Short mmCIF file of C-alpha atoms in Angstrom, two decimals:
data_model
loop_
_atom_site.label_atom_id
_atom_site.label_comp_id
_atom_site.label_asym_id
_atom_site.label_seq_id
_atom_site.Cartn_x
_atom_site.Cartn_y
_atom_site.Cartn_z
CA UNK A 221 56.14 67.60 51.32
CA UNK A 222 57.30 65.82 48.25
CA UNK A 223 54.55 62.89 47.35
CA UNK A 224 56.18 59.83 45.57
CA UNK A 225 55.19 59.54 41.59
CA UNK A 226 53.74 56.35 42.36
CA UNK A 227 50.75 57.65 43.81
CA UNK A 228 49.96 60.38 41.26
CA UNK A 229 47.51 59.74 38.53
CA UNK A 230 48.62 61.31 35.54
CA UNK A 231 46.28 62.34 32.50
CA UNK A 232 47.72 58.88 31.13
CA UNK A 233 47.35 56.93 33.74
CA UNK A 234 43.57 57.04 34.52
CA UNK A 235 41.10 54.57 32.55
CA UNK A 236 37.87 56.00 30.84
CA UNK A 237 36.14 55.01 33.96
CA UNK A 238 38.04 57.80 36.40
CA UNK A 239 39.93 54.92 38.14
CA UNK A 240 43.56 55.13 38.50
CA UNK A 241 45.58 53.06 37.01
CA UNK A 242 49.68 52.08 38.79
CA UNK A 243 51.68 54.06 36.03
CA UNK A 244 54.10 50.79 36.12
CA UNK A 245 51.30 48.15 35.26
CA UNK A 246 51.58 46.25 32.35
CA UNK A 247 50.64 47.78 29.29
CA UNK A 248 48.55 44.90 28.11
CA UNK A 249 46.64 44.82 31.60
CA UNK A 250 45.46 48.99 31.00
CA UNK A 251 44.83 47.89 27.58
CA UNK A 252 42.17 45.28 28.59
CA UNK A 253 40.72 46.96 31.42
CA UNK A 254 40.00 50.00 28.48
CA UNK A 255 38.70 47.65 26.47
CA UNK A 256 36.44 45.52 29.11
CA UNK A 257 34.83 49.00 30.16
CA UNK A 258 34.23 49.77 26.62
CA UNK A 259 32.70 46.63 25.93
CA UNK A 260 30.01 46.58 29.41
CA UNK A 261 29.31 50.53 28.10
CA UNK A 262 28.35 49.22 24.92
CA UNK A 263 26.31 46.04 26.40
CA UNK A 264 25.12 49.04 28.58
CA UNK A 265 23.77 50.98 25.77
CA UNK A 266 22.25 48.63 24.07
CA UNK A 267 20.13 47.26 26.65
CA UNK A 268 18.68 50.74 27.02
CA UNK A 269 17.92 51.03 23.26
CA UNK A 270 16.03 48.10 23.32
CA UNK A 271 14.41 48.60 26.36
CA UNK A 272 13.29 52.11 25.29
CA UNK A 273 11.43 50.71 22.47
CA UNK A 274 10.16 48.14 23.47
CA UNK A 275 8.28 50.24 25.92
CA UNK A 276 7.20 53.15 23.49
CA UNK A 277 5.76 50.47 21.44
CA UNK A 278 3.92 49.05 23.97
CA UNK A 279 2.88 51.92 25.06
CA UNK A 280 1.84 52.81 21.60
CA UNK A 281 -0.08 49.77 21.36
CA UNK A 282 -1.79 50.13 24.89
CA UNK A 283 -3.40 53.86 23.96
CA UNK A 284 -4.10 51.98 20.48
CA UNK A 285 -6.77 49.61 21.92
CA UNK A 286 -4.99 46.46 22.18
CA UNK A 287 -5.21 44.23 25.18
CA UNK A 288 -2.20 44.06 27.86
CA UNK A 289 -2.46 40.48 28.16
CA UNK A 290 -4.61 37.82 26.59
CA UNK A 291 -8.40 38.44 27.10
CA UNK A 292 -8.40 34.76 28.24
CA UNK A 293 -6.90 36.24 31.74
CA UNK A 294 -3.35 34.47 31.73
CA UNK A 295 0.28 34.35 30.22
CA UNK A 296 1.78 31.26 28.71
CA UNK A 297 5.28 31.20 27.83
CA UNK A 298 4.60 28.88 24.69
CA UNK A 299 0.81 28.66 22.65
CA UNK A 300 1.33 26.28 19.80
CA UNK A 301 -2.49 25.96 18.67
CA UNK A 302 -2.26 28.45 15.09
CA UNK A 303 -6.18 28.60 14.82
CA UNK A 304 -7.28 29.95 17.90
CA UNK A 305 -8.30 33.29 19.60
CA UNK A 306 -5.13 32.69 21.88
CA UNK A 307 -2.86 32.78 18.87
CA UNK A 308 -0.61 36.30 19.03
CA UNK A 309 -1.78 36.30 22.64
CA UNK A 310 1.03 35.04 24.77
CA UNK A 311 4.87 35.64 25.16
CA UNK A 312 6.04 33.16 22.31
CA UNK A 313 3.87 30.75 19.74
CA UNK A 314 4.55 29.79 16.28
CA UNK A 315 5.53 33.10 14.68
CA UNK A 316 8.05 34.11 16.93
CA UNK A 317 10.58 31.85 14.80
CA UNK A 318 9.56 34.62 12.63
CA UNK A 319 10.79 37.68 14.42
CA UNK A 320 13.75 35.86 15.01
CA UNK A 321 14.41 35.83 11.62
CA UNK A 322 13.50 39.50 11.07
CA UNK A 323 16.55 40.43 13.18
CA UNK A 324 19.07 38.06 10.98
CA UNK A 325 17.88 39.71 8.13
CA UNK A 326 18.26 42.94 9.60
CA UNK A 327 21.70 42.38 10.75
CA UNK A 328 22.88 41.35 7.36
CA UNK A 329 20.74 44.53 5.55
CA UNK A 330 22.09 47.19 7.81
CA UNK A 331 25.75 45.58 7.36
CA UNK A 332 25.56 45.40 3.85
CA UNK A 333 24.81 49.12 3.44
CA UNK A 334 26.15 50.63 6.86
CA UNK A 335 29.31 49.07 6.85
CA UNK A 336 31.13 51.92 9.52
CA UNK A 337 27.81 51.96 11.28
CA UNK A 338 28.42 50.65 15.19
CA UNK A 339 26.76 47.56 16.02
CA UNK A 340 24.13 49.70 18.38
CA UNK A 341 23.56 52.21 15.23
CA UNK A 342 22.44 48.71 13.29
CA UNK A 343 20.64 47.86 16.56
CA UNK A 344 18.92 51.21 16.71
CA UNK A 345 17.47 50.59 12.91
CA UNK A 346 16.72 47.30 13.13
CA UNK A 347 14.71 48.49 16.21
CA UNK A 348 12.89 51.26 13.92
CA UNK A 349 11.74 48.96 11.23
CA UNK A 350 10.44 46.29 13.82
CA UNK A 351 8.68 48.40 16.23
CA UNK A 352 6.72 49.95 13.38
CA UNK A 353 5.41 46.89 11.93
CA UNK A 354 4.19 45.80 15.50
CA UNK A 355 2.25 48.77 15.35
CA UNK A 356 1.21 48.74 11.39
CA UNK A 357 0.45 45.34 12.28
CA UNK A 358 -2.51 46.07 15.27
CA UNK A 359 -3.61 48.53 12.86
CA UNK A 360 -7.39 47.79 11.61
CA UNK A 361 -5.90 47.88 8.05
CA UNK A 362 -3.81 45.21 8.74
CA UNK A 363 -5.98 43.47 10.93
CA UNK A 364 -8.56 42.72 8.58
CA UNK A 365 -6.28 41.68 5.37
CA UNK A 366 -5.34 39.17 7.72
CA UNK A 367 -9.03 37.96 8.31
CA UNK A 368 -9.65 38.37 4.78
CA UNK A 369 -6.43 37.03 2.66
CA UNK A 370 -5.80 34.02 5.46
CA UNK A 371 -6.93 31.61 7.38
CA UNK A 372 -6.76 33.80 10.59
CA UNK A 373 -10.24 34.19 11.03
CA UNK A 374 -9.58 34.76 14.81
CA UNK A 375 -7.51 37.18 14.68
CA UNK A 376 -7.82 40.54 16.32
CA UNK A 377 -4.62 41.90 16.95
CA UNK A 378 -1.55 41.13 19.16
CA UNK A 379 -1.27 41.53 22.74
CA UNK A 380 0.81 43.71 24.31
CA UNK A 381 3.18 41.52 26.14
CA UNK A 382 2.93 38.88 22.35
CA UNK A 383 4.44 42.79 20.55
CA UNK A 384 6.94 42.90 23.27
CA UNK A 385 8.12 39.83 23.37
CA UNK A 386 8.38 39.74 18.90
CA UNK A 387 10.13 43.04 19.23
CA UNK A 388 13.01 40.97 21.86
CA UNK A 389 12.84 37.91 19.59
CA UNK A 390 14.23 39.78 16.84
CA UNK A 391 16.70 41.28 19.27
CA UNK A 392 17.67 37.48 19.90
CA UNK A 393 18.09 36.86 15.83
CA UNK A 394 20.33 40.39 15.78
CA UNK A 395 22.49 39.22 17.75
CA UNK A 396 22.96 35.71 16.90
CA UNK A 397 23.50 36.93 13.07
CA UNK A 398 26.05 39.32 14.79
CA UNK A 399 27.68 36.92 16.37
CA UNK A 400 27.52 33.48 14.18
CA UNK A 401 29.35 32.74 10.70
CA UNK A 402 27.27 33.96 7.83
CA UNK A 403 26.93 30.69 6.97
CA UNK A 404 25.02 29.58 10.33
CA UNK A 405 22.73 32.55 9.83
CA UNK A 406 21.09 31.86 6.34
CA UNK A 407 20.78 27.92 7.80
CA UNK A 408 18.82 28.80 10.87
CA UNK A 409 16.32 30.87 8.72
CA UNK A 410 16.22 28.35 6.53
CA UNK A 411 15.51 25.28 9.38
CA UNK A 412 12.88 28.36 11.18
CA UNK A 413 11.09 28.24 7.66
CA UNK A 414 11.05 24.78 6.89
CA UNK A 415 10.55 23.71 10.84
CA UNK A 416 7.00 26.07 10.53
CA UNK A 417 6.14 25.54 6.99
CA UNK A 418 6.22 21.81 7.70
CA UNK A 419 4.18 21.59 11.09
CA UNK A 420 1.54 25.05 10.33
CA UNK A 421 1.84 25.63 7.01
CA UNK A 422 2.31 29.08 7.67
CA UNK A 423 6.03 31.05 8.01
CA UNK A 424 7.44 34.47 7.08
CA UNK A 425 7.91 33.92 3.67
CA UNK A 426 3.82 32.57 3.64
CA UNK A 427 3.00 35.35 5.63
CA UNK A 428 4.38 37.99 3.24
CA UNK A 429 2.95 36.41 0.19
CA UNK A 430 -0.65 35.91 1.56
CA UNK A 431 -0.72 39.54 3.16
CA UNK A 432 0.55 41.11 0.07
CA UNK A 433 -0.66 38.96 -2.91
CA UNK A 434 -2.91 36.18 -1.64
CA UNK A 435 -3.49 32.94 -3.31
CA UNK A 436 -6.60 30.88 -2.90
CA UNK A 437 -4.72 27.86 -3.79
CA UNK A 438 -2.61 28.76 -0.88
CA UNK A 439 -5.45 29.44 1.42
CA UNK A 440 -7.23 26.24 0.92
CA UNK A 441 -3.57 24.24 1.74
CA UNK A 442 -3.25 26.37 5.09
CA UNK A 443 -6.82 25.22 6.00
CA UNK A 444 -6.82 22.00 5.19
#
């Protein structure tokens, strides 16, 4: 029995996915359903990534002592007061502007010197260099050169779900710097810094200075 040649899939003729493709389709039409399946693969990938650290770390953290949740019993989505024992507690607050900002940077760093590097190899480092601050960060080191060097006298580590959600806020500012002019990019860190500087006297660039070379000048402004 001879079987027409329209209803044989050639080695040509079936998309990355196994599905088989009408040899006499458009060209342009296999071309974008390559290129769609491509694309949800990558979007694929990438959501796995960040999902896998994000739970090592907070596993990580867990084993390390540090709460689940805040010891006050609840989750907020949004804790604005800086000086409090809720601060680092909940899912966002004042310093997640902050992590946003680490994943801009990020972005731009791993482009500048990865070039050829795929946007989920970027993704993947970005992710490395994040994840381990959270965790430097709930270290007792770290902990108390915040007590000491700032006006975070309250401060006792990050909760679990506050490390989680930092680690997806810079996931956020990846992929806004991927996606926005370079231009938009270095004005949203700039608004983030100004915006927190102005209203808590406190921001990434403040944070880095007073954690690695405080001032007591500085200090006394935070806390006034």
């Amino acid at each position: 029995m001879r079987v027409s040649p329209d209803l044989v899939c050639s080695r040509q003729t079936v998309s990355s996915s196994g599905a088989c493709l009408h040899p006499r389709a458009p060209l342009p039409r296999r071309i974008a359903f390559s290129r769609k399946f491509r694309l949800n693969r990558s979007v694929r990938n990438s959501l796995l990534i960040v999902f896998g650290f994000t739970a090592a770390t907070a596993i990580i953290l867990y084993t390390m002592g540090q709460p689940l949740i805040c010891k006050c019993g609840y989750v907020k989505l949004w804790h604005g007061v800086v000086i409090s024992s809720e601060n680092s507690q909940h899912l966002s607050d004042w310093y997640t502007p902050s992590h946003i900002i680490h994943g801009i940077l990020f972005f731009g760093f791993f482009t500048l010197i990865l070039r050829k590097a795929s946007i989920n190899v970027r993704l993947v480092l970005s992710l490395i260099l994040e994840c381990a601050w959270e965790i430097l960060e709930n270290t007792d080191m770290i902990i108390n050169r915040y007590r000491e060097s700032t006006i975070s006298l309250d401060y006792f580590g990050d909760s679990v779900i506050n490390s989680s959600a930092d680690i997806l806020a810079m996931v956020v500012g990846f992929f806004l710097a991927a996606r926005l002019p370079v231009w938009t990019s270095v004005a949203l860190i700039v608004i983030f810094e100004a915006t927190t500087t102005y209203l808590i006297r406190d921001g990434l660039a403040l944070n880095i200075l007073m954690l690695v070379w405080p001032l007591e000048a500085v200090k006394a402004w935070q806390g006034g």
